CSV table of C-alpha atoms in Angstrom, one decimal:
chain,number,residue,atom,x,y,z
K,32,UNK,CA,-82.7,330.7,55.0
K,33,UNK,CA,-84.5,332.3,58.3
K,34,UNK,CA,-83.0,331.8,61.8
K,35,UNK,CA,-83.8,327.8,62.8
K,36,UNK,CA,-86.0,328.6,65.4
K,37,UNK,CA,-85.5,327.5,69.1
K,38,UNK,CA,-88.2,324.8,69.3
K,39,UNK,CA,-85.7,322.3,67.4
K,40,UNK,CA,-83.8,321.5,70.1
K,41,UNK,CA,-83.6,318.0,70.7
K,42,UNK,CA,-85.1,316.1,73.9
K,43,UNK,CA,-84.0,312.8,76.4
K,44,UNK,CA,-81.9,310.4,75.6
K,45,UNK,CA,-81.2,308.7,72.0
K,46,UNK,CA,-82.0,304.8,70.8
K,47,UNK,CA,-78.7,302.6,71.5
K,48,UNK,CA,-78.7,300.1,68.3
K,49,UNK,CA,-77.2,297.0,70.5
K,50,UNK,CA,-76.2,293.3,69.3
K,51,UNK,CA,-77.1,293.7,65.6
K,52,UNK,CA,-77.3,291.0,63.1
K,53,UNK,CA,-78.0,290.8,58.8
K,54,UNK,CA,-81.4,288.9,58.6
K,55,UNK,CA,-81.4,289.7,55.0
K,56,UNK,CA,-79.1,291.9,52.3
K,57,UNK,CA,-79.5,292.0,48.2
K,58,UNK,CA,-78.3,294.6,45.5
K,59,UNK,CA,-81.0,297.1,47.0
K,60,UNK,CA,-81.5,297.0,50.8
K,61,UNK,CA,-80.0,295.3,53.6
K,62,UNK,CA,-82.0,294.2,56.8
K,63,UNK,CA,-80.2,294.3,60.3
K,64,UNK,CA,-82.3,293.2,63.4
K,65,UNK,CA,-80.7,295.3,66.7
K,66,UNK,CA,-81.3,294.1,70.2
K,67,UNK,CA,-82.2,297.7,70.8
K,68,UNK,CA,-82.6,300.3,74.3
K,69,UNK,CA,-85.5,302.7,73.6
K,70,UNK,CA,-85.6,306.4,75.1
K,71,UNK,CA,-87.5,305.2,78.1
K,72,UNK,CA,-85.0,302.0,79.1
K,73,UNK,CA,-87.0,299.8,77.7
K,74,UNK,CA,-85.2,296.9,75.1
K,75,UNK,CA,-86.3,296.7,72.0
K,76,UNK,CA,-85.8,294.3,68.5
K,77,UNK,CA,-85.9,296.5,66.2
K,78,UNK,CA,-85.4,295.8,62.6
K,79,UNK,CA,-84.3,298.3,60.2
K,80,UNK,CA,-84.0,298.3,56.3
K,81,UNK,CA,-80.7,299.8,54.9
K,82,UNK,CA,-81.3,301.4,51.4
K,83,UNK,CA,-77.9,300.6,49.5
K,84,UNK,CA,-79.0,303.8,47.3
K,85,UNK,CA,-80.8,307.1,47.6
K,86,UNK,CA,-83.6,308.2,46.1
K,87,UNK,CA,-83.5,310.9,43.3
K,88,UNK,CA,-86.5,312.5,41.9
K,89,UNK,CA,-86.8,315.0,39.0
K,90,UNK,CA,-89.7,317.3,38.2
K,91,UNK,CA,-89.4,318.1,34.6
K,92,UNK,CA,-90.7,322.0,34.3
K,93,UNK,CA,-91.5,322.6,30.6
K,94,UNK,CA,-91.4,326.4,29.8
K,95,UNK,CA,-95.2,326.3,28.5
K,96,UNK,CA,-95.9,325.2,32.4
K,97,UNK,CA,-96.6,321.4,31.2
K,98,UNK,CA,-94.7,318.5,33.3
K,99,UNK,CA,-93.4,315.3,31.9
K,100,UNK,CA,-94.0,311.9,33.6
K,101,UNK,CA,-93.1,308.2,33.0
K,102,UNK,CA,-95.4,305.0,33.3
K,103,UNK,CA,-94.6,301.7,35.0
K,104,UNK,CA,-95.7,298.8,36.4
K,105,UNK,CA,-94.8,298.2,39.7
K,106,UNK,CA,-94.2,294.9,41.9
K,107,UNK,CA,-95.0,296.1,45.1
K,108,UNK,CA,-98.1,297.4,45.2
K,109,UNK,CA,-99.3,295.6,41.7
K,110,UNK,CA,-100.0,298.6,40.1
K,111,UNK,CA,-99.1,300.5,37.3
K,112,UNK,CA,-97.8,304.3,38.2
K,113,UNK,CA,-97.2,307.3,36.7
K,114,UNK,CA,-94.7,309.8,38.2
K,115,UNK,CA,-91.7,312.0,38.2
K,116,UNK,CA,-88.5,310.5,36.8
K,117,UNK,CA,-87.2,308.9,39.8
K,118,UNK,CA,-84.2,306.8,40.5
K,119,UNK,CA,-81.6,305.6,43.2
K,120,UNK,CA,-77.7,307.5,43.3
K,121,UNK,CA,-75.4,304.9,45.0
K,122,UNK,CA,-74.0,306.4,48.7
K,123,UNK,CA,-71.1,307.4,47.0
K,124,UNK,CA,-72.1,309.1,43.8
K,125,UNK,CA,-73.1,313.2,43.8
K,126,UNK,CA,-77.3,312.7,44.0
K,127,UNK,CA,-77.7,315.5,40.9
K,128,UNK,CA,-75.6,313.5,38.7
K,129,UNK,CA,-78.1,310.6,39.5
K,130,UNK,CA,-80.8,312.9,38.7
K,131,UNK,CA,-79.2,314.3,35.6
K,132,UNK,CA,-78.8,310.2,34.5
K,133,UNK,CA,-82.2,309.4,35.0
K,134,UNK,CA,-83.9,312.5,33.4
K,135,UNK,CA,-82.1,311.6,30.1
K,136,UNK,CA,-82.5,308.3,30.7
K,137,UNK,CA,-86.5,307.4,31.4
K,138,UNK,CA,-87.6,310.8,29.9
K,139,UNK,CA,-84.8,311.7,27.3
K,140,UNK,CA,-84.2,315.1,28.8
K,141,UNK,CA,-81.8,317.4,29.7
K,142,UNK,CA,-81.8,320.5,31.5
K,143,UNK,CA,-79.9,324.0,31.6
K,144,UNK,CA,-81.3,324.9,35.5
K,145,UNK,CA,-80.8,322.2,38.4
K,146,UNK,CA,-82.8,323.2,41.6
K,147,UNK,CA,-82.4,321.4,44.3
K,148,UNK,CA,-85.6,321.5,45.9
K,149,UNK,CA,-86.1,318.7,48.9
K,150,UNK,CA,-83.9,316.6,51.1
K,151,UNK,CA,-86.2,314.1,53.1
K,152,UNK,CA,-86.3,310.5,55.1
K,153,UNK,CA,-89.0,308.7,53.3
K,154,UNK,CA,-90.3,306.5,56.2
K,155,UNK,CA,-87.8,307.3,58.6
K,156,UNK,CA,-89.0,304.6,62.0
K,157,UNK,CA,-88.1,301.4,59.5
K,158,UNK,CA,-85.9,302.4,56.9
K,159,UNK,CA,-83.1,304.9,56.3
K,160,UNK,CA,-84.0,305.8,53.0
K,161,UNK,CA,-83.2,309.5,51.9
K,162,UNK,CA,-84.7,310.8,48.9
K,163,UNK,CA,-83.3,314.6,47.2
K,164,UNK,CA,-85.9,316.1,44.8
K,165,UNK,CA,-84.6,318.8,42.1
K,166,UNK,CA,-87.1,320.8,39.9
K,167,UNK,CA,-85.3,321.2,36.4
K,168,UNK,CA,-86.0,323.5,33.8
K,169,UNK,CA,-84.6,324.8,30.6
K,170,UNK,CA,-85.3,321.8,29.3
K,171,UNK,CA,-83.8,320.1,25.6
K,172,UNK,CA,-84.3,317.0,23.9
K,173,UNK,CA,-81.0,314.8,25.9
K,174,UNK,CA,-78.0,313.6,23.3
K,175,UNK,CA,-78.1,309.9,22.2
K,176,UNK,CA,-81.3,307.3,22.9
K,177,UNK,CA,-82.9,306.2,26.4
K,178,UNK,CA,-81.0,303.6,27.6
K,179,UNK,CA,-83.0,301.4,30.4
K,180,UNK,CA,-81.9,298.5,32.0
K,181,UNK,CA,-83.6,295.4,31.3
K,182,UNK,CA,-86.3,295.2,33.6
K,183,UNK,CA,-87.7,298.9,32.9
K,184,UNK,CA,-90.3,299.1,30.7
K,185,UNK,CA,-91.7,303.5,30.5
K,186,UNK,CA,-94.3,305.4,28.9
K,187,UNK,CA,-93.9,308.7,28.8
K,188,UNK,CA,-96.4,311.8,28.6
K,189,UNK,CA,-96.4,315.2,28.9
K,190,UNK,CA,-99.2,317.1,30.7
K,191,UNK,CA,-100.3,320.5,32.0
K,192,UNK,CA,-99.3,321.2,35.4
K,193,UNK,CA,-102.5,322.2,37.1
K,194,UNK,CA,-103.6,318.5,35.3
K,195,UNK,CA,-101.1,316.5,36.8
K,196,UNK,CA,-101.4,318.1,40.2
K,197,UNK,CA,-105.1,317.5,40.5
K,198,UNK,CA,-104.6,314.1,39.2
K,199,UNK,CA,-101.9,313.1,42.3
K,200,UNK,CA,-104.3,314.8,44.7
K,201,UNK,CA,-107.1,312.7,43.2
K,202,UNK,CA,-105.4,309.6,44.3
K,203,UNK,CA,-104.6,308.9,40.5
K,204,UNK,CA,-101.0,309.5,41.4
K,205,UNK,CA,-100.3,308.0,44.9
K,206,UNK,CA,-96.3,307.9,44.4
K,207,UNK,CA,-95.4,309.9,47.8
K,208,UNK,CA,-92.1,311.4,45.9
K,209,UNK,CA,-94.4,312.7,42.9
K,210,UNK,CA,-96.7,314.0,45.2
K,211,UNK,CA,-94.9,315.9,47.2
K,212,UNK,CA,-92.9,317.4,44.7
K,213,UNK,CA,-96.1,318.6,43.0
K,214,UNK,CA,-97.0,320.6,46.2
K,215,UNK,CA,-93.4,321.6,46.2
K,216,UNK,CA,-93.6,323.3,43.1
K,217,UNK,CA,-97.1,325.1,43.6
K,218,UNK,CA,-95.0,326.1,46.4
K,219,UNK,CA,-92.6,328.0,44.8
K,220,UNK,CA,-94.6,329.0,41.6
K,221,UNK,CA,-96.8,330.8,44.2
K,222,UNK,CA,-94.2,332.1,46.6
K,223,UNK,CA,-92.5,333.6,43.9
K,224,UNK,CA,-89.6,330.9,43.7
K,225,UNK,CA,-89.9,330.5,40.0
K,226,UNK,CA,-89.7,332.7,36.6
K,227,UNK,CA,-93.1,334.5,36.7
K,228,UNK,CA,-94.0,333.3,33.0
K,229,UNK,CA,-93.4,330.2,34.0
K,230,UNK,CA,-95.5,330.5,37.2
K,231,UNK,CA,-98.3,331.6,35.5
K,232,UNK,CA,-97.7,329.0,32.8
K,233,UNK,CA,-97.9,326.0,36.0
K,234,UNK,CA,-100.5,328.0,38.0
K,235,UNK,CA,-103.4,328.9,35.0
N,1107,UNK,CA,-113.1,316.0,41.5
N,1108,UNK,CA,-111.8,316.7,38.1
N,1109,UNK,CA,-112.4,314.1,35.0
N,1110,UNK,CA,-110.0,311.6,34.8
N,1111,UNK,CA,-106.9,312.5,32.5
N,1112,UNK,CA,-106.9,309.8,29.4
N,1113,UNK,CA,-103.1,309.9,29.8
N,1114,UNK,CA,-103.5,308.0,33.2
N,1115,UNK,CA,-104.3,304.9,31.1
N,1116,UNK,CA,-101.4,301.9,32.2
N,1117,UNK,CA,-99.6,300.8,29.0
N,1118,UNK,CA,-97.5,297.0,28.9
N,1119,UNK,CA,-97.3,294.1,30.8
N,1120,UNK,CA,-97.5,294.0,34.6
N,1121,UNK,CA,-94.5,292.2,36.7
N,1122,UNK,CA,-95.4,288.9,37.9
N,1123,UNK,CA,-94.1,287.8,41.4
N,1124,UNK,CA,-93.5,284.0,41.1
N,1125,UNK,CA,-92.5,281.9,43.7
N,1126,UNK,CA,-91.1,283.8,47.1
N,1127,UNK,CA,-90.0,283.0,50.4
N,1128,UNK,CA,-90.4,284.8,53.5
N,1129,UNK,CA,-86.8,285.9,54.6
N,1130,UNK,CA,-87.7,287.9,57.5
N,1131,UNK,CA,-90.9,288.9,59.9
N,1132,UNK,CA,-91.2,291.1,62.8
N,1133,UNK,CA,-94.5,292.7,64.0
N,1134,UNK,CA,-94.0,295.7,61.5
N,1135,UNK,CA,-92.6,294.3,58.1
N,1136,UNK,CA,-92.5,291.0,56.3
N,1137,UNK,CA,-89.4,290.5,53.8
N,1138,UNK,CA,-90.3,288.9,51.4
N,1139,UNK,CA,-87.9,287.4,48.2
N,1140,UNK,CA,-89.5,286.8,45.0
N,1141,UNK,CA,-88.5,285.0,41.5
N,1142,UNK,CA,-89.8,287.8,39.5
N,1143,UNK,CA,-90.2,288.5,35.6
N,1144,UNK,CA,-89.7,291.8,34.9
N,1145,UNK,CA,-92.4,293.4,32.4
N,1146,UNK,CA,-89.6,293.3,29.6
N,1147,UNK,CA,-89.6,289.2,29.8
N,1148,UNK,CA,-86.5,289.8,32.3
N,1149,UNK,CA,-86.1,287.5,35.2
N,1150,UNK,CA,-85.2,289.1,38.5
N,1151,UNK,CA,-85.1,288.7,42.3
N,1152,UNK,CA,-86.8,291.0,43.6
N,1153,UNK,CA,-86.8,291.6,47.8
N,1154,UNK,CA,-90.5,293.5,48.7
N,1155,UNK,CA,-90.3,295.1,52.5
N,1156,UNK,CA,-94.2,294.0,53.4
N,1157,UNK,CA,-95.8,296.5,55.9
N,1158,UNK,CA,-97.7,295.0,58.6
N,1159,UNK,CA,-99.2,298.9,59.5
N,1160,UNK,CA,-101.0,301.6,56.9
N,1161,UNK,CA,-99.1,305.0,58.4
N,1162,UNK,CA,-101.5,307.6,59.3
N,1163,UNK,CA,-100.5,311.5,59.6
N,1164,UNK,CA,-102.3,314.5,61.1
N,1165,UNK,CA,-102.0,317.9,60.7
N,1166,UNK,CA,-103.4,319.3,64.2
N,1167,UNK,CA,-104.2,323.4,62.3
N,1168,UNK,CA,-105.2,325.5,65.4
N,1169,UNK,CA,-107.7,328.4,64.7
N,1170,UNK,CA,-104.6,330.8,64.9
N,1171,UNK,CA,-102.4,329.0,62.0
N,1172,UNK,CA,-100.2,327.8,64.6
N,1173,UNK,CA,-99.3,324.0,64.5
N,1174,UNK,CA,-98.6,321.0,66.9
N,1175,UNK,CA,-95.6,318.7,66.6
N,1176,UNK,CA,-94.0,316.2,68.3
N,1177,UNK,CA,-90.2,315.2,68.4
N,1178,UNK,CA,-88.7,312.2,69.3
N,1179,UNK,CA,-85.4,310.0,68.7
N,1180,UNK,CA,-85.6,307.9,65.7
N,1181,UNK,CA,-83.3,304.5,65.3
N,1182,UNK,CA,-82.9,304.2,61.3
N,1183,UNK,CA,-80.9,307.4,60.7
N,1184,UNK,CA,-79.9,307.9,64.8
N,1185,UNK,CA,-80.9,311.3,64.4
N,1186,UNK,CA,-83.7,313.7,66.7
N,1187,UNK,CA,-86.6,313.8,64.4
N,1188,UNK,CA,-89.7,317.3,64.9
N,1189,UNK,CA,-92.9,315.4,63.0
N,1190,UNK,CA,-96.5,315.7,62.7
N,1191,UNK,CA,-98.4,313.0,65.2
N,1192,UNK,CA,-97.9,309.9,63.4
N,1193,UNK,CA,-98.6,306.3,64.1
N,1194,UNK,CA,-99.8,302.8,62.2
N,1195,UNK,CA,-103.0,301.2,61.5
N,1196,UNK,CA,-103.6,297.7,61.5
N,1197,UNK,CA,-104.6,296.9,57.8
N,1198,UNK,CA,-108.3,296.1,59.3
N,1199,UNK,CA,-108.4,299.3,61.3
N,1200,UNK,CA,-110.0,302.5,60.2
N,1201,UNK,CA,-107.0,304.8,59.4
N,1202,UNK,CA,-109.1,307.6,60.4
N,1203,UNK,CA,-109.5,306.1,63.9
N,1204,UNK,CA,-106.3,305.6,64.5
N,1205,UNK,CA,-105.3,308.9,63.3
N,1206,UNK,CA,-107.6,310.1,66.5
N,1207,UNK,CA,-105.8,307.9,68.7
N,1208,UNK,CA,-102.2,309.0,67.4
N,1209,UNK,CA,-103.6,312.8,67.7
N,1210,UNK,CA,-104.7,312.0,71.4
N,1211,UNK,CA,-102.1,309.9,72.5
N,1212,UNK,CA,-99.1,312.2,71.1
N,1213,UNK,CA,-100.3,315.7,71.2
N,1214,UNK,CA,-102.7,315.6,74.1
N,1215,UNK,CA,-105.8,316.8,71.2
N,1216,UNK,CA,-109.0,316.1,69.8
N,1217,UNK,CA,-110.5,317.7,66.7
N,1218,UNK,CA,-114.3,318.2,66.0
N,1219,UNK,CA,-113.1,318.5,61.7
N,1220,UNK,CA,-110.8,316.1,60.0
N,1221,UNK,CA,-110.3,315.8,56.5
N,1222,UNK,CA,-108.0,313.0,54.2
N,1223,UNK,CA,-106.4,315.2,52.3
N,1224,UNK,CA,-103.8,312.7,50.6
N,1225,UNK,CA,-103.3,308.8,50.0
N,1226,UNK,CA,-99.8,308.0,49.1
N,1227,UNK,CA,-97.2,304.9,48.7
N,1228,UNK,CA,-94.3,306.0,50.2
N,1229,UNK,CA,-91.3,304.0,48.6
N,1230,UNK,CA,-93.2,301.9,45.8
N,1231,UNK,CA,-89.7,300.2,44.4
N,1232,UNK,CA,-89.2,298.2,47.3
N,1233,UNK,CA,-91.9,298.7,50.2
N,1234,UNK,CA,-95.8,298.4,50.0
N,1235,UNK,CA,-96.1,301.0,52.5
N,1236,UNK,CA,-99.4,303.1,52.3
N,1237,UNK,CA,-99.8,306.5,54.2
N,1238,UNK,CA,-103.3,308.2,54.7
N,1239,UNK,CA,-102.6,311.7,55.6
N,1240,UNK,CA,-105.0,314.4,57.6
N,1241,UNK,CA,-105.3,317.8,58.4
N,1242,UNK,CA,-107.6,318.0,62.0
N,1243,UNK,CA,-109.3,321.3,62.5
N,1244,UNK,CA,-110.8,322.5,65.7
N,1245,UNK,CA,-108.8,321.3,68.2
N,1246,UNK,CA,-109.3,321.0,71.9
N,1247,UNK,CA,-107.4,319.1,74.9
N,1248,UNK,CA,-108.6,315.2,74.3
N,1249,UNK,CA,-110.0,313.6,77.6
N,1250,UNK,CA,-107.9,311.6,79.8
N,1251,UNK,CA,-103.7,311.6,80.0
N,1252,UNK,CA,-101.4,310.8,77.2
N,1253,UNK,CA,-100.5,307.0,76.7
N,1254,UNK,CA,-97.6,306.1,75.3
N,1255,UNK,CA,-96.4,303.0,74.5
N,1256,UNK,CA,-93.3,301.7,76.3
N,1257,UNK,CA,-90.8,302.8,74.2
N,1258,UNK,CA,-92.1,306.2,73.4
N,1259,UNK,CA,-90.5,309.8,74.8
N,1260,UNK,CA,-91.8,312.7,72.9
N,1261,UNK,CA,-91.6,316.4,73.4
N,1262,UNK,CA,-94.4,318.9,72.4
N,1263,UNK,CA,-94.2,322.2,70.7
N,1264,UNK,CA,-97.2,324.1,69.2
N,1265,UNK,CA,-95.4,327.2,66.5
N,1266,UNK,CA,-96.9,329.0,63.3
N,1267,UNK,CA,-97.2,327.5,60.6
N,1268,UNK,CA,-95.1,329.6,58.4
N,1269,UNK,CA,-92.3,329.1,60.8
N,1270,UNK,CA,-92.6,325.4,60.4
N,1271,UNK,CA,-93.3,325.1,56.9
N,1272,UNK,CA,-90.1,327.1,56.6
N,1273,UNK,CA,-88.1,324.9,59.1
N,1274,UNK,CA,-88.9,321.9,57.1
N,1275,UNK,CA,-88.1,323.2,53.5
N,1276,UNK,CA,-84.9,324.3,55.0
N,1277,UNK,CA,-84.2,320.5,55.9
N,1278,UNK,CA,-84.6,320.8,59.9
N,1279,UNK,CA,-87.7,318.6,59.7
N,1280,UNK,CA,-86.9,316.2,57.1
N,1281,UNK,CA,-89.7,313.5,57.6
N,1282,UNK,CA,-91.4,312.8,54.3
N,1283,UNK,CA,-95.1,312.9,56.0
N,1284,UNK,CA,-94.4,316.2,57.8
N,1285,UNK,CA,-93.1,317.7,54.8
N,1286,UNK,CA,-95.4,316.8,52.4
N,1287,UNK,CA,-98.9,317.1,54.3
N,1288,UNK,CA,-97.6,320.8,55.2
N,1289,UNK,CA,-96.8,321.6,51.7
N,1290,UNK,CA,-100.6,320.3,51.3
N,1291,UNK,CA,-102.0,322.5,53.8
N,1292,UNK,CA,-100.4,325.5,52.2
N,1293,UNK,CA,-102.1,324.1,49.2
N,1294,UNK,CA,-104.8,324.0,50.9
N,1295,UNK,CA,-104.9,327.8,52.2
N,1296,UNK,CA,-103.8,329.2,48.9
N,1297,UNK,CA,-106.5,327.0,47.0
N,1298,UNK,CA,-109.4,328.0,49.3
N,1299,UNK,CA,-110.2,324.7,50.7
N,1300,UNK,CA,-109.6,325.8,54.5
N,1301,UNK,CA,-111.8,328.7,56.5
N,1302,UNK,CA,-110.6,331.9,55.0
N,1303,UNK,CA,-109.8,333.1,58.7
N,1304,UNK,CA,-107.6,330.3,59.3
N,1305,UNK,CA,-105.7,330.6,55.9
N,1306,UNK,CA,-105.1,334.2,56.7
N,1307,UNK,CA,-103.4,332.9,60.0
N,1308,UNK,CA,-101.4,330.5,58.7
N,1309,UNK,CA,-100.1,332.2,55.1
N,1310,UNK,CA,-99.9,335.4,57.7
């Protein structure tokens, strides 16, 4: 890792969080309004969402240099969407376990090499959701069957790479986690991060 | 743009929403709680975090691959948080316009060449959120003073891009937007999509 460079040094004065009160909580996210002080002095409400779990996300690096993603329909945007294999790791649970569970789970996978890759806040003034990406390769054919829970539904396909990246750049792929760990992975297939035969494999 | 892959094709049946409440409303997000049925038959509650504002993210890419970014105290994880300018868009607002504004207002810049480079969801379990991400090229000092709103107090720093691309891998910069649309532009320089000159800069 380099030297963290000087320019990181924080500025002024933090938020103060204030009065706070649960406007809304279920098995997912909790919602706490704050009679908040801003940087400047000014009061604030600000509401924030509380994510109950974090957010894993697997890239699935075949040794060919082909990627394997899972299909769903999602409420929130209405859509259907293909992506990584992507779950949530309650607070208290060790995130690469989460990601090892939902590998075997949505794609039926395991893998001999974990790497964790990214460690981000996904929209960071509204919610406090973390999301931990790992690349994983070395990949085998998981013990025992999928098991989903009853409201998961998943295709599953496996595509070249250079395919699947074009297609998220496209727009045909707009989930931000898939997306950016796409780029990641060019990343490190070009910068020498990965096994060369597999770089050349991802990169064409 | 490349064809279409045939594996992009959605497969089952969609969720449907059924009837929902409003449980919360600020002038950023609307809560809402819905009596769902999952695409497996299932029914489940499902809570959808409704965002008022599309977020829009620029990459200011001076001529000499340095980069501009702002820092400022964020409330959701009470941390000190180095970003590319970022803001909101009204949902009837250009995003590219307000990605000018955000550029001006934060960084003190204009640009004479911006291009979309990315159209994302950022946390499509549970929010509808939509981010619209740019890289602005050929930058110069935007007319007129910086204006914050009320409870804004950022700091300015303008460093290669190397070093920051670096600094946010290693987990110093870990907003989602900042990490991903700089793993874009590296994309970007690498793929040829950005003046050769400037790509030399920045990969240096």
């Amino acid at each position: 890792m380099p030297d963290t460079p000087a320019w990181l040094a924080p500025h002024g004065k933090p938020w103060i969080r204030g009065e706070s009160r649960v406007v809304y909580d279920n098995p997912w996210i909790r919602v706490t309004e704050h009679d908040a002080i801003a940087p400047t002095g000014r009061p604030a409400l600000y509401g924030v969402v509380g994510f109950k779990n974090v957010a894993v996300a697997v890239l699935p690096l075949h040794d060919d240099g082909s990627v394997t993603l899972v299909g769903q329909h999602r409420l929130p945007h209405a859509d259907y969407s293909w992506e990584i294999p992507e779950g949530g790791a309650p607070r208290d649970e060790d995130p690469l376990e989460a990601a090892r569970r939902e590998l075997a789970e949505e794609a039926g996978l395991a893998a001999d090499d974990w790497r964790e890759v990214m460690r981000t806040q996904l929209s960071n003034s509204i919610t406090d959701e973390r999301a931990v990406g790992y690349v994983a390769l070395g990949l085998r054919a998981a013990d025992g069957a999928h098991e989903l829970d009853g409201t998961e539904s998943l295709a599953i396909v496996r595509a070249p790479f250079r395919e699947v990246l074009d297609a998220a750049l496209a727009g045909h792929m707009p989930d931000m986690l898939t997306v950016a760990m796409l780029l990641r992975a060019y990343h490190m297939a070009r910068e020498g991060s990965l096994p060369p035969t597999l770089a050349r494999a991802m990169l064409g």
